[in-house]
């Protein structure tokens, strides 16, 4: 079967693509930026931008020769060019209408548990709008509503593991929020089952673990899997966290936003017997799935660095900004010009070099703070630090012996910059 998978570069989409290819299907992987050189056997990637394919005619060229469509696109937070209504509602509706026009009968929509009549968040409401439209068509549709999906490469898995690895684990209130995690392999098995000939269609199926567990229990299981020792929890009032999450969500696109926290507080559970009754599939619980795959040293290290890397990026960004502002505004200009004179820079060129270098520091700091081309900015910072260090080493070597170590400090800063660049490439 020739299958178009949208959102193929995302966590769920990647696993679906790999499962389809292993099962012998011909896969068209719809990704934001196609890279044919990285295509696996049986997989062809094409560029698809959900923010712009908002009419059915836009989709028709992508459906030529396609037998089935799986929509796995989803965002947990809005960005400037990715809005819930575009990505979750308008583009999928246009895709489903295009499937009807092109004669593509089989459509599987990866929605979300909670996208139902009780939905209140823009995330769930936008998902529900696309689900409801698909349900009005005469296509052989299936709407899968997974709970929290865990597995290798998942953002939610990484976040929860990072929380579980902290010396003291913060909880939302008492941590009694109910969730029902499902492994990504169980979700892909469900997709493969629905693609088989004679599979039931026109279903809304919750895809959840075998039983609910509290947030506290979930984090305890993950901590045990990571081998991080006994768990110590600290409850944080929900209203405090909500105030912080609302402000963060208004400033930047982050999974820790008010809507996500409200959805967690409401709970996220479903009936696993529905999937069993309709498709004969049973899902595996979190503890059982993790017990069968022990955590690796790389996973343990990543969990411990999850929060450190972004904090390190912010710290370095502020260091560059403060360095530039101090040079331009606070440190006596006369002393700065004396230092420049010691390097051979005098006359009318000196102020230009002084304020030009200060401006460069601020620009590089702001770019790092806003995560603008982090690898390129990191490279420029490395070059700037090496240039500064070389000039001072030649002209003012005594600064290597200064008690405040103004030059020696460049060594750990260089290494920290390389760490941030490496994490960004990942």
Coordinates of C-alpha atoms in Angstrom, one line a residue:
X1 CA 0.0 0.0 0.0
X2 CA 1.2 3.5 -0.8
X3 CA 0.8 5.6 2.3
X4 CA 1.2 9.4 2.8
X5 CA 2.2 10.2 6.4
X6 CA 2.0 13.9 7.3
X7 CA 4.1 15.0 10.3
X8 CA 6.6 12.3 9.5
X9 CA 9.5 14.1 11.1
X10 CA 7.7 14.3 14.5
X11 CA 8.0 11.8 17.3
X12 CA 4.8 9.8 16.5
X13 CA 5.2 10.3 12.7
X14 CA 8.7 8.9 12.7
X15 CA 7.7 5.8 14.5
X16 CA 4.7 5.3 12.1
X17 CA 6.9 5.7 9.1
X18 CA 9.4 3.1 10.3
X19 CA 6.7 0.7 11.2
X20 CA 5.0 1.0 7.8
X21 CA 8.3 0.5 6.0
X22 CA 9.1 -2.6 8.1
X23 CA 5.6 -3.9 7.2
X24 CA 6.3 -3.6 3.5
X25 CA 4.3 -0.4 2.7
X26 CA 5.6 2.3 0.3
X27 CA 5.8 5.4 2.4
X28 CA 5.6 9.1 1.4
X29 CA 6.9 11.0 4.4
X30 CA 5.5 14.5 4.5
X31 CA 8.0 16.7 6.4
X32 CA 8.7 20.4 6.7
X33 CA 12.0 20.2 4.8
X34 CA 12.5 17.1 2.7
X35 CA 16.0 15.6 2.5
X36 CA 16.0 12.8 -0.1
X37 CA 19.5 11.8 0.7
X38 CA 18.4 10.7 4.2
X39 CA 15.4 8.6 3.0
X40 CA 15.3 5.0 4.2
X41 CA 14.5 2.1 1.8
X42 CA 10.8 2.3 0.9
X43 CA 10.5 5.9 2.1
X44 CA 10.3 9.0 0.0
X45 CA 10.2 12.3 1.7
X46 CA 8.4 15.4 0.4
X47 CA 8.1 18.9 1.7
X48 CA 4.8 19.7 3.3
X49 CA 4.0 22.9 5.2
X50 CA 0.8 22.7 7.2
X51 CA 0.8 26.4 7.8
X52 CA 0.2 27.1 4.1
X53 CA -1.7 24.1 2.7
X54 CA -5.1 25.4 3.8
X55 CA -7.2 24.5 0.7
X56 CA -8.1 21.1 -0.7
X57 CA -6.6 22.1 -4.1
X58 CA -3.2 22.6 -2.4
X59 CA -3.2 18.9 -1.4
X60 CA -4.3 17.2 -4.6
X61 CA -0.8 17.1 -6.2
X62 CA 0.4 15.2 -3.1
X63 CA -2.3 12.5 -3.3
X64 CA -1.5 11.1 -6.8
X65 CA -1.3 7.3 -6.5
X66 CA -1.8 7.4 -2.7
X67 CA -3.9 4.6 -1.2
X68 CA -4.1 5.8 2.4
X69 CA -3.3 8.9 4.4
X70 CA -2.2 9.1 8.0
X71 CA -2.2 12.6 9.6
X72 CA 0.3 12.7 12.5
X73 CA 0.9 16.5 12.6
X74 CA 0.6 18.1 16.0
X75 CA 2.1 21.0 18.0
X76 CA 1.9 21.4 21.8
X77 CA 2.6 25.1 21.7
X78 CA 2.0 27.8 19.1
X79 CA 4.9 29.6 17.3
X80 CA 4.9 32.5 15.0
X81 CA 4.4 30.4 11.9
X82 CA 2.5 27.5 13.5
X83 CA -0.9 28.2 14.9
X84 CA -3.3 25.6 16.3
X85 CA -6.2 26.5 14.0
X86 CA -3.9 26.2 10.9
X87 CA -2.0 23.1 11.8
X88 CA -4.7 21.1 13.7
X89 CA -7.9 22.3 12.0
X90 CA -7.7 24.1 8.7
X91 CA -4.9 22.1 7.0
X92 CA -6.3 18.7 8.1
X93 CA -9.8 19.6 6.9
X94 CA -8.4 20.6 3.5
X95 CA -6.4 17.4 3.4
X96 CA -9.5 15.3 4.2
X97 CA -11.6 17.1 1.6
X98 CA -8.8 16.5 -0.9
X99 CA -8.8 12.8 -0.1
X100 CA -12.5 12.7 -0.9
X101 CA -11.9 14.4 -4.2
X102 CA -8.9 12.3 -5.1
X103 CA -10.6 9.0 -4.2
X104 CA -8.3 8.2 -1.3
X105 CA -10.6 6.2 0.9
X106 CA -8.5 5.2 3.9
X107 CA -7.7 8.1 6.3
X108 CA -6.3 7.7 9.8
X109 CA -6.2 10.9 12.0
X110 CA -3.9 10.9 15.0
X111 CA -5.8 13.2 17.4
X112 CA -5.6 13.4 21.2
X113 CA -7.4 12.1 24.2
X114 CA -9.5 15.0 25.5
X115 CA -10.5 16.2 22.0
X116 CA -14.2 15.6 22.8
X117 CA -17.3 17.5 24.0
X118 CA -15.5 18.4 27.2
X119 CA -12.6 20.1 25.4
X120 CA -11.7 23.6 26.6
X121 CA -8.1 24.2 25.4
X122 CA -7.3 25.6 22.0
X123 CA -5.2 22.6 21.4
X124 CA -8.0 20.1 22.0
X125 CA -10.7 22.3 20.3
X126 CA -8.6 22.6 17.1
X127 CA -8.0 18.8 17.1
X128 CA -11.7 18.2 17.7
X129 CA -12.8 20.4 14.8
X130 CA -10.8 18.3 12.4
X131 CA -12.0 15.1 13.9
X132 CA -15.6 16.2 13.7
X133 CA -15.2 17.2 10.0
X134 CA -13.6 13.9 9.1
X135 CA -16.4 12.0 10.9
X136 CA -19.0 13.7 8.5
X137 CA -17.3 12.3 5.4
X138 CA -18.0 9.0 3.7
X139 CA -14.3 8.0 3.8
X140 CA -13.1 4.9 5.7
X141 CA -11.8 7.0 8.5
X142 CA -10.4 6.2 11.9
X143 CA -9.7 8.8 14.6
X144 CA -7.1 7.7 17.2
X145 CA -7.0 9.6 20.5
X146 CA -3.9 8.6 22.4
X147 CA -3.1 9.7 25.9
X148 CA 0.5 10.8 26.8
X149 CA 2.7 8.8 24.3
X150 CA 6.0 7.7 25.6
X151 CA 9.0 6.1 23.8
X152 CA 12.4 6.8 22.4
X153 CA 12.6 10.4 21.0
X154 CA 9.4 11.7 22.5
X155 CA 9.3 15.2 23.9
X156 CA 6.9 14.2 26.7
X157 CA 9.1 11.3 27.6
X158 CA 12.2 13.5 27.7
X159 CA 10.5 16.1 29.9
X160 CA 9.1 13.6 32.3
X161 CA 12.4 11.7 32.5
X162 CA 14.2 15.0 33.1
X163 CA 11.8 15.8 36.0
X164 CA 12.2 12.3 37.4
X165 CA 16.0 12.7 37.4
X166 CA 16.1 15.9 39.4
X167 CA 17.4 15.6 43.0
X168 CA 14.0 16.8 44.3
X169 CA 11.1 16.3 41.9
X170 CA 8.5 19.1 41.8
X171 CA 4.9 18.1 41.7
X172 CA 1.8 20.0 40.5
X173 CA 0.0 20.1 43.8
X174 CA 0.1 16.7 45.4
X175 CA 0.9 15.0 42.0
X176 CA -2.5 13.2 42.0
X177 CA -3.4 14.1 38.4
X178 CA -4.5 11.0 36.5
X179 CA -2.7 10.1 33.3
X180 CA -2.7 6.9 31.2
X181 CA 0.6 6.7 29.2
X182 CA 0.7 4.5 26.2
X183 CA 3.9 3.3 24.4
X184 CA 4.4 4.6 20.9
X185 CA 4.8 1.0 19.7
X186 CA 1.2 0.3 20.8
X187 CA 0.1 3.3 18.8
X188 CA 1.9 2.2 15.7
X189 CA 0.5 -1.4 16.1
X190 CA -2.9 0.2 16.1
X191 CA -2.2 2.1 12.9
X192 CA -0.9 -1.0 11.1
X193 CA -4.0 -3.0 12.2
X194 CA -6.3 -0.3 10.8
X195 CA -4.6 -0.4 7.4
X196 CA -5.1 -4.1 7.0
X197 CA -7.7 -5.3 4.5
X198 CA -11.1 -5.8 6.2
X199 CA -10.2 -3.7 9.3
X200 CA -13.1 -1.9 10.8
X201 CA -13.5 1.8 9.9
X202 CA -15.3 4.9 11.0
X203 CA -14.1 4.6 14.6
X204 CA -13.1 7.0 17.3
X205 CA -10.6 5.0 19.5
X206 CA -8.9 6.0 22.7
X207 CA -5.4 4.6 22.7
X208 CA -4.3 4.5 26.3
X209 CA -2.3 2.3 28.8
X210 CA -4.0 -0.5 30.6
X211 CA -4.8 1.6 33.7
X212 CA -4.6 5.1 35.0
X213 CA -1.7 6.2 37.2
X214 CA -1.0 9.5 39.0
X215 CA 1.7 11.9 37.9
X216 CA 3.6 11.1 41.1
X217 CA 3.5 7.4 40.3
X218 CA 4.6 8.0 36.7
X219 CA 7.6 10.1 37.8
X220 CA 8.5 7.4 40.4
X221 CA 8.5 4.7 37.8
X222 CA 10.7 6.8 35.5
X223 CA 13.2 7.6 38.3
X224 CA 13.5 3.9 39.1
X225 CA 14.1 3.2 35.4
X226 CA 16.8 5.8 35.3
X227 CA 18.5 4.3 38.3
X228 CA 18.5 7.7 40.1
X229 CA 17.8 6.3 43.6
X230 CA 14.9 7.1 46.0
X231 CA 12.5 9.7 44.8
X232 CA 12.0 12.9 46.9
X233 CA 9.1 15.1 45.9
X234 CA 8.2 18.7 46.7
X235 CA 4.6 19.8 46.1
X236 CA 4.1 23.2 44.4
X237 CA 0.7 24.8 44.5
X238 CA -1.2 24.6 41.2
X239 CA -2.1 28.3 41.2
X240 CA 1.6 29.2 41.5
X241 CA 2.7 27.0 38.6
X242 CA -0.3 28.2 36.6
X243 CA 0.7 31.8 37.0
X244 CA 4.2 31.0 35.9
X245 CA 3.1 28.9 33.0
X246 CA 0.6 31.5 31.7
X247 CA 3.4 34.1 31.6
X248 CA 5.9 31.8 30.0
X249 CA 3.4 30.7 27.4
X250 CA 2.7 34.3 26.5
X251 CA 6.4 35.1 26.0
X252 CA 7.6 32.0 24.1
X253 CA 6.6 28.8 22.5
X254 CA 7.1 26.3 25.3
X255 CA 5.3 23.0 26.3
X256 CA 5.2 24.5 29.8
X257 CA 2.2 26.8 29.2
X258 CA -1.1 27.5 30.9
X259 CA -3.2 25.4 28.6
X260 CA -0.9 22.3 28.9
X261 CA -1.0 22.7 32.7
X262 CA -4.8 23.0 32.8
X263 CA -5.1 19.9 30.6
X264 CA -2.8 18.0 33.0
X265 CA -4.8 19.2 36.0
X266 CA -8.0 17.9 34.4
X267 CA -6.6 14.5 33.9
X268 CA -6.1 12.4 30.8
X269 CA -7.6 8.9 30.9
X270 CA -9.7 6.6 28.8
X271 CA -11.1 3.1 28.5
X272 CA -8.5 0.6 27.2
X273 CA -11.3 -2.0 26.7
X274 CA -12.6 -0.1 23.6
X275 CA -9.4 -0.7 21.7
X276 CA -9.4 -4.4 22.7
X277 CA -13.1 -4.9 21.7
X278 CA -12.8 -3.2 18.3
X279 CA -9.3 -4.3 17.2
X280 CA -8.3 -7.1 19.6
X281 CA -5.3 -5.1 20.8
X282 CA -4.0 -4.8 24.3
X283 CA -1.6 -2.0 25.3
X284 CA 1.3 -2.3 27.7
X285 CA 1.7 -0.3 30.9
X286 CA 4.6 2.1 31.5
X287 CA 6.3 0.0 34.2
X288 CA 6.1 -3.1 32.1
X289 CA 7.4 -1.5 28.9
X290 CA 10.3 0.1 30.7
X291 CA 11.1 -3.2 32.6
X292 CA 11.6 -4.9 29.2
X293 CA 14.1 -2.1 28.0
X294 CA 16.5 -1.0 30.7
X295 CA 17.6 2.6 30.5
X296 CA 21.0 3.3 28.8
X297 CA 23.8 5.5 30.1
X298 CA 23.1 8.0 27.3
X299 CA 19.4 8.3 28.4
X300 CA 20.4 8.8 32.0
X301 CA 22.9 11.5 31.0
X302 CA 20.4 13.2 28.7
X303 CA 17.8 13.3 31.4
X304 CA 20.2 15.0 33.8
X305 CA 21.3 17.6 31.1
X306 CA 17.8 18.3 29.9
X307 CA 17.3 21.4 32.0
X308 CA 21.0 22.3 32.3
X309 CA 21.6 22.9 28.6
X310 CA 18.9 25.6 28.1
X311 CA 19.9 27.3 31.4
X312 CA 23.5 27.3 30.2
X313 CA 22.5 28.9 27.0
X314 CA 20.6 31.6 28.8
X315 CA 23.6 32.2 31.2
X316 CA 26.0 32.5 28.3
X317 CA 23.7 34.8 26.4
X318 CA 23.4 37.1 29.4
X319 CA 27.1 37.0 29.9
X320 CA 27.7 38.3 26.3
X321 CA 25.0 41.0 26.7
X322 CA 26.3 42.2 30.0
X323 CA 29.9 42.2 28.7
X324 CA 28.8 44.4 25.8
X325 CA 26.7 46.8 27.9
X326 CA 29.5 47.1 30.5
X327 CA 32.1 48.0 27.9
X328 CA 29.8 50.5 26.2
X329 CA 28.0 52.1 29.2
X330 CA 29.5 51.4 32.6
X331 CA 33.3 50.9 32.4
X332 CA 35.2 54.2 32.2
X333 CA 35.9 54.9 28.6
X334 CA 39.3 56.3 29.3
X335 CA 40.5 53.1 30.8
X336 CA 39.1 51.1 27.9
X337 CA 41.0 53.3 25.5
X338 CA 44.2 52.8 27.5
X339 CA 43.8 49.1 27.1
X340 CA 43.2 49.4 23.4
X341 CA 46.3 51.6 23.1
X342 CA 48.4 48.8 24.7
X343 CA 47.3 46.6 21.7
X344 CA 48.3 49.3 19.2
X345 CA 44.8 50.7 18.6
X346 CA 44.8 54.4 19.0
X347 CA 43.4 57.6 17.6
X348 CA 40.0 57.9 15.9
X349 CA 39.9 54.1 15.3
X350 CA 39.9 53.3 19.0
X351 CA 36.3 54.4 19.8
X352 CA 35.0 52.5 16.7
X353 CA 36.7 49.3 17.9
X354 CA 35.5 49.8 21.5
X355 CA 31.9 50.4 20.7
X356 CA 31.9 48.0 17.7
X357 CA 33.1 45.1 19.8
X358 CA 30.6 46.0 22.6
X359 CA 27.8 46.0 20.0
X360 CA 29.0 42.7 18.6
X361 CA 28.8 41.2 22.1
X362 CA 25.3 42.4 22.6
X363 CA 24.1 41.2 19.2
X364 CA 25.6 37.7 19.7
X365 CA 24.1 37.5 23.2
X366 CA 20.6 38.5 22.0
X367 CA 20.9 36.0 19.1
X368 CA 21.8 33.2 21.5
X369 CA 19.1 34.3 24.0
X370 CA 16.4 34.1 21.2
X371 CA 17.9 30.9 19.8
X372 CA 18.5 32.4 16.4
X373 CA 20.8 30.1 14.4
X374 CA 22.4 28.8 17.6
X375 CA 25.2 26.8 15.8
X376 CA 26.2 29.8 13.6
X377 CA 26.0 32.2 16.5
X378 CA 28.1 29.8 18.6
X379 CA 30.7 29.6 15.9
X380 CA 30.9 33.4 15.7
X381 CA 31.2 33.5 19.5
X382 CA 34.1 31.0 19.4
X383 CA 35.9 33.1 16.8
X384 CA 35.3 36.3 18.7
X385 CA 36.7 34.7 22.0
X386 CA 39.7 33.3 20.2
X387 CA 40.4 36.6 18.6
X388 CA 40.1 38.5 21.9
X389 CA 42.3 35.9 23.6
X390 CA 44.9 36.0 20.9
X391 CA 45.2 39.8 20.9
X392 CA 45.4 40.0 24.7
X393 CA 47.9 37.2 24.9
X394 CA 50.2 39.0 22.6
X395 CA 49.7 42.5 23.8
X396 CA 48.8 42.1 27.5
X397 CA 50.1 38.7 28.6
X398 CA 50.1 39.7 32.2
X399 CA 46.3 39.3 32.2
X400 CA 46.8 35.5 32.2
X401 CA 48.2 36.0 35.8
X402 CA 45.5 38.4 36.9
X403 CA 43.8 37.1 40.2
X404 CA 40.3 37.4 38.6
X405 CA 41.5 35.3 35.6
X406 CA 39.7 37.4 33.0
X407 CA 41.4 35.5 30.1
X408 CA 41.6 32.0 31.7
X409 CA 37.8 32.1 32.1
X410 CA 37.5 32.0 28.3
X411 CA 38.5 28.3 28.4
X412 CA 35.4 27.0 30.2
X413 CA 33.2 29.5 28.2
X414 CA 34.6 28.0 25.0
X415 CA 33.8 24.5 26.2
X416 CA 30.3 25.5 27.3
X417 CA 29.7 27.1 23.9
X418 CA 30.7 23.9 22.2
X419 CA 28.3 21.9 24.4
X420 CA 25.4 24.2 23.4
X421 CA 26.3 23.9 19.8
X422 CA 26.4 20.1 20.0
X423 CA 23.1 19.9 21.8
X424 CA 21.5 22.2 19.1
X425 CA 22.7 19.9 16.3
X426 CA 21.1 17.0 18.0

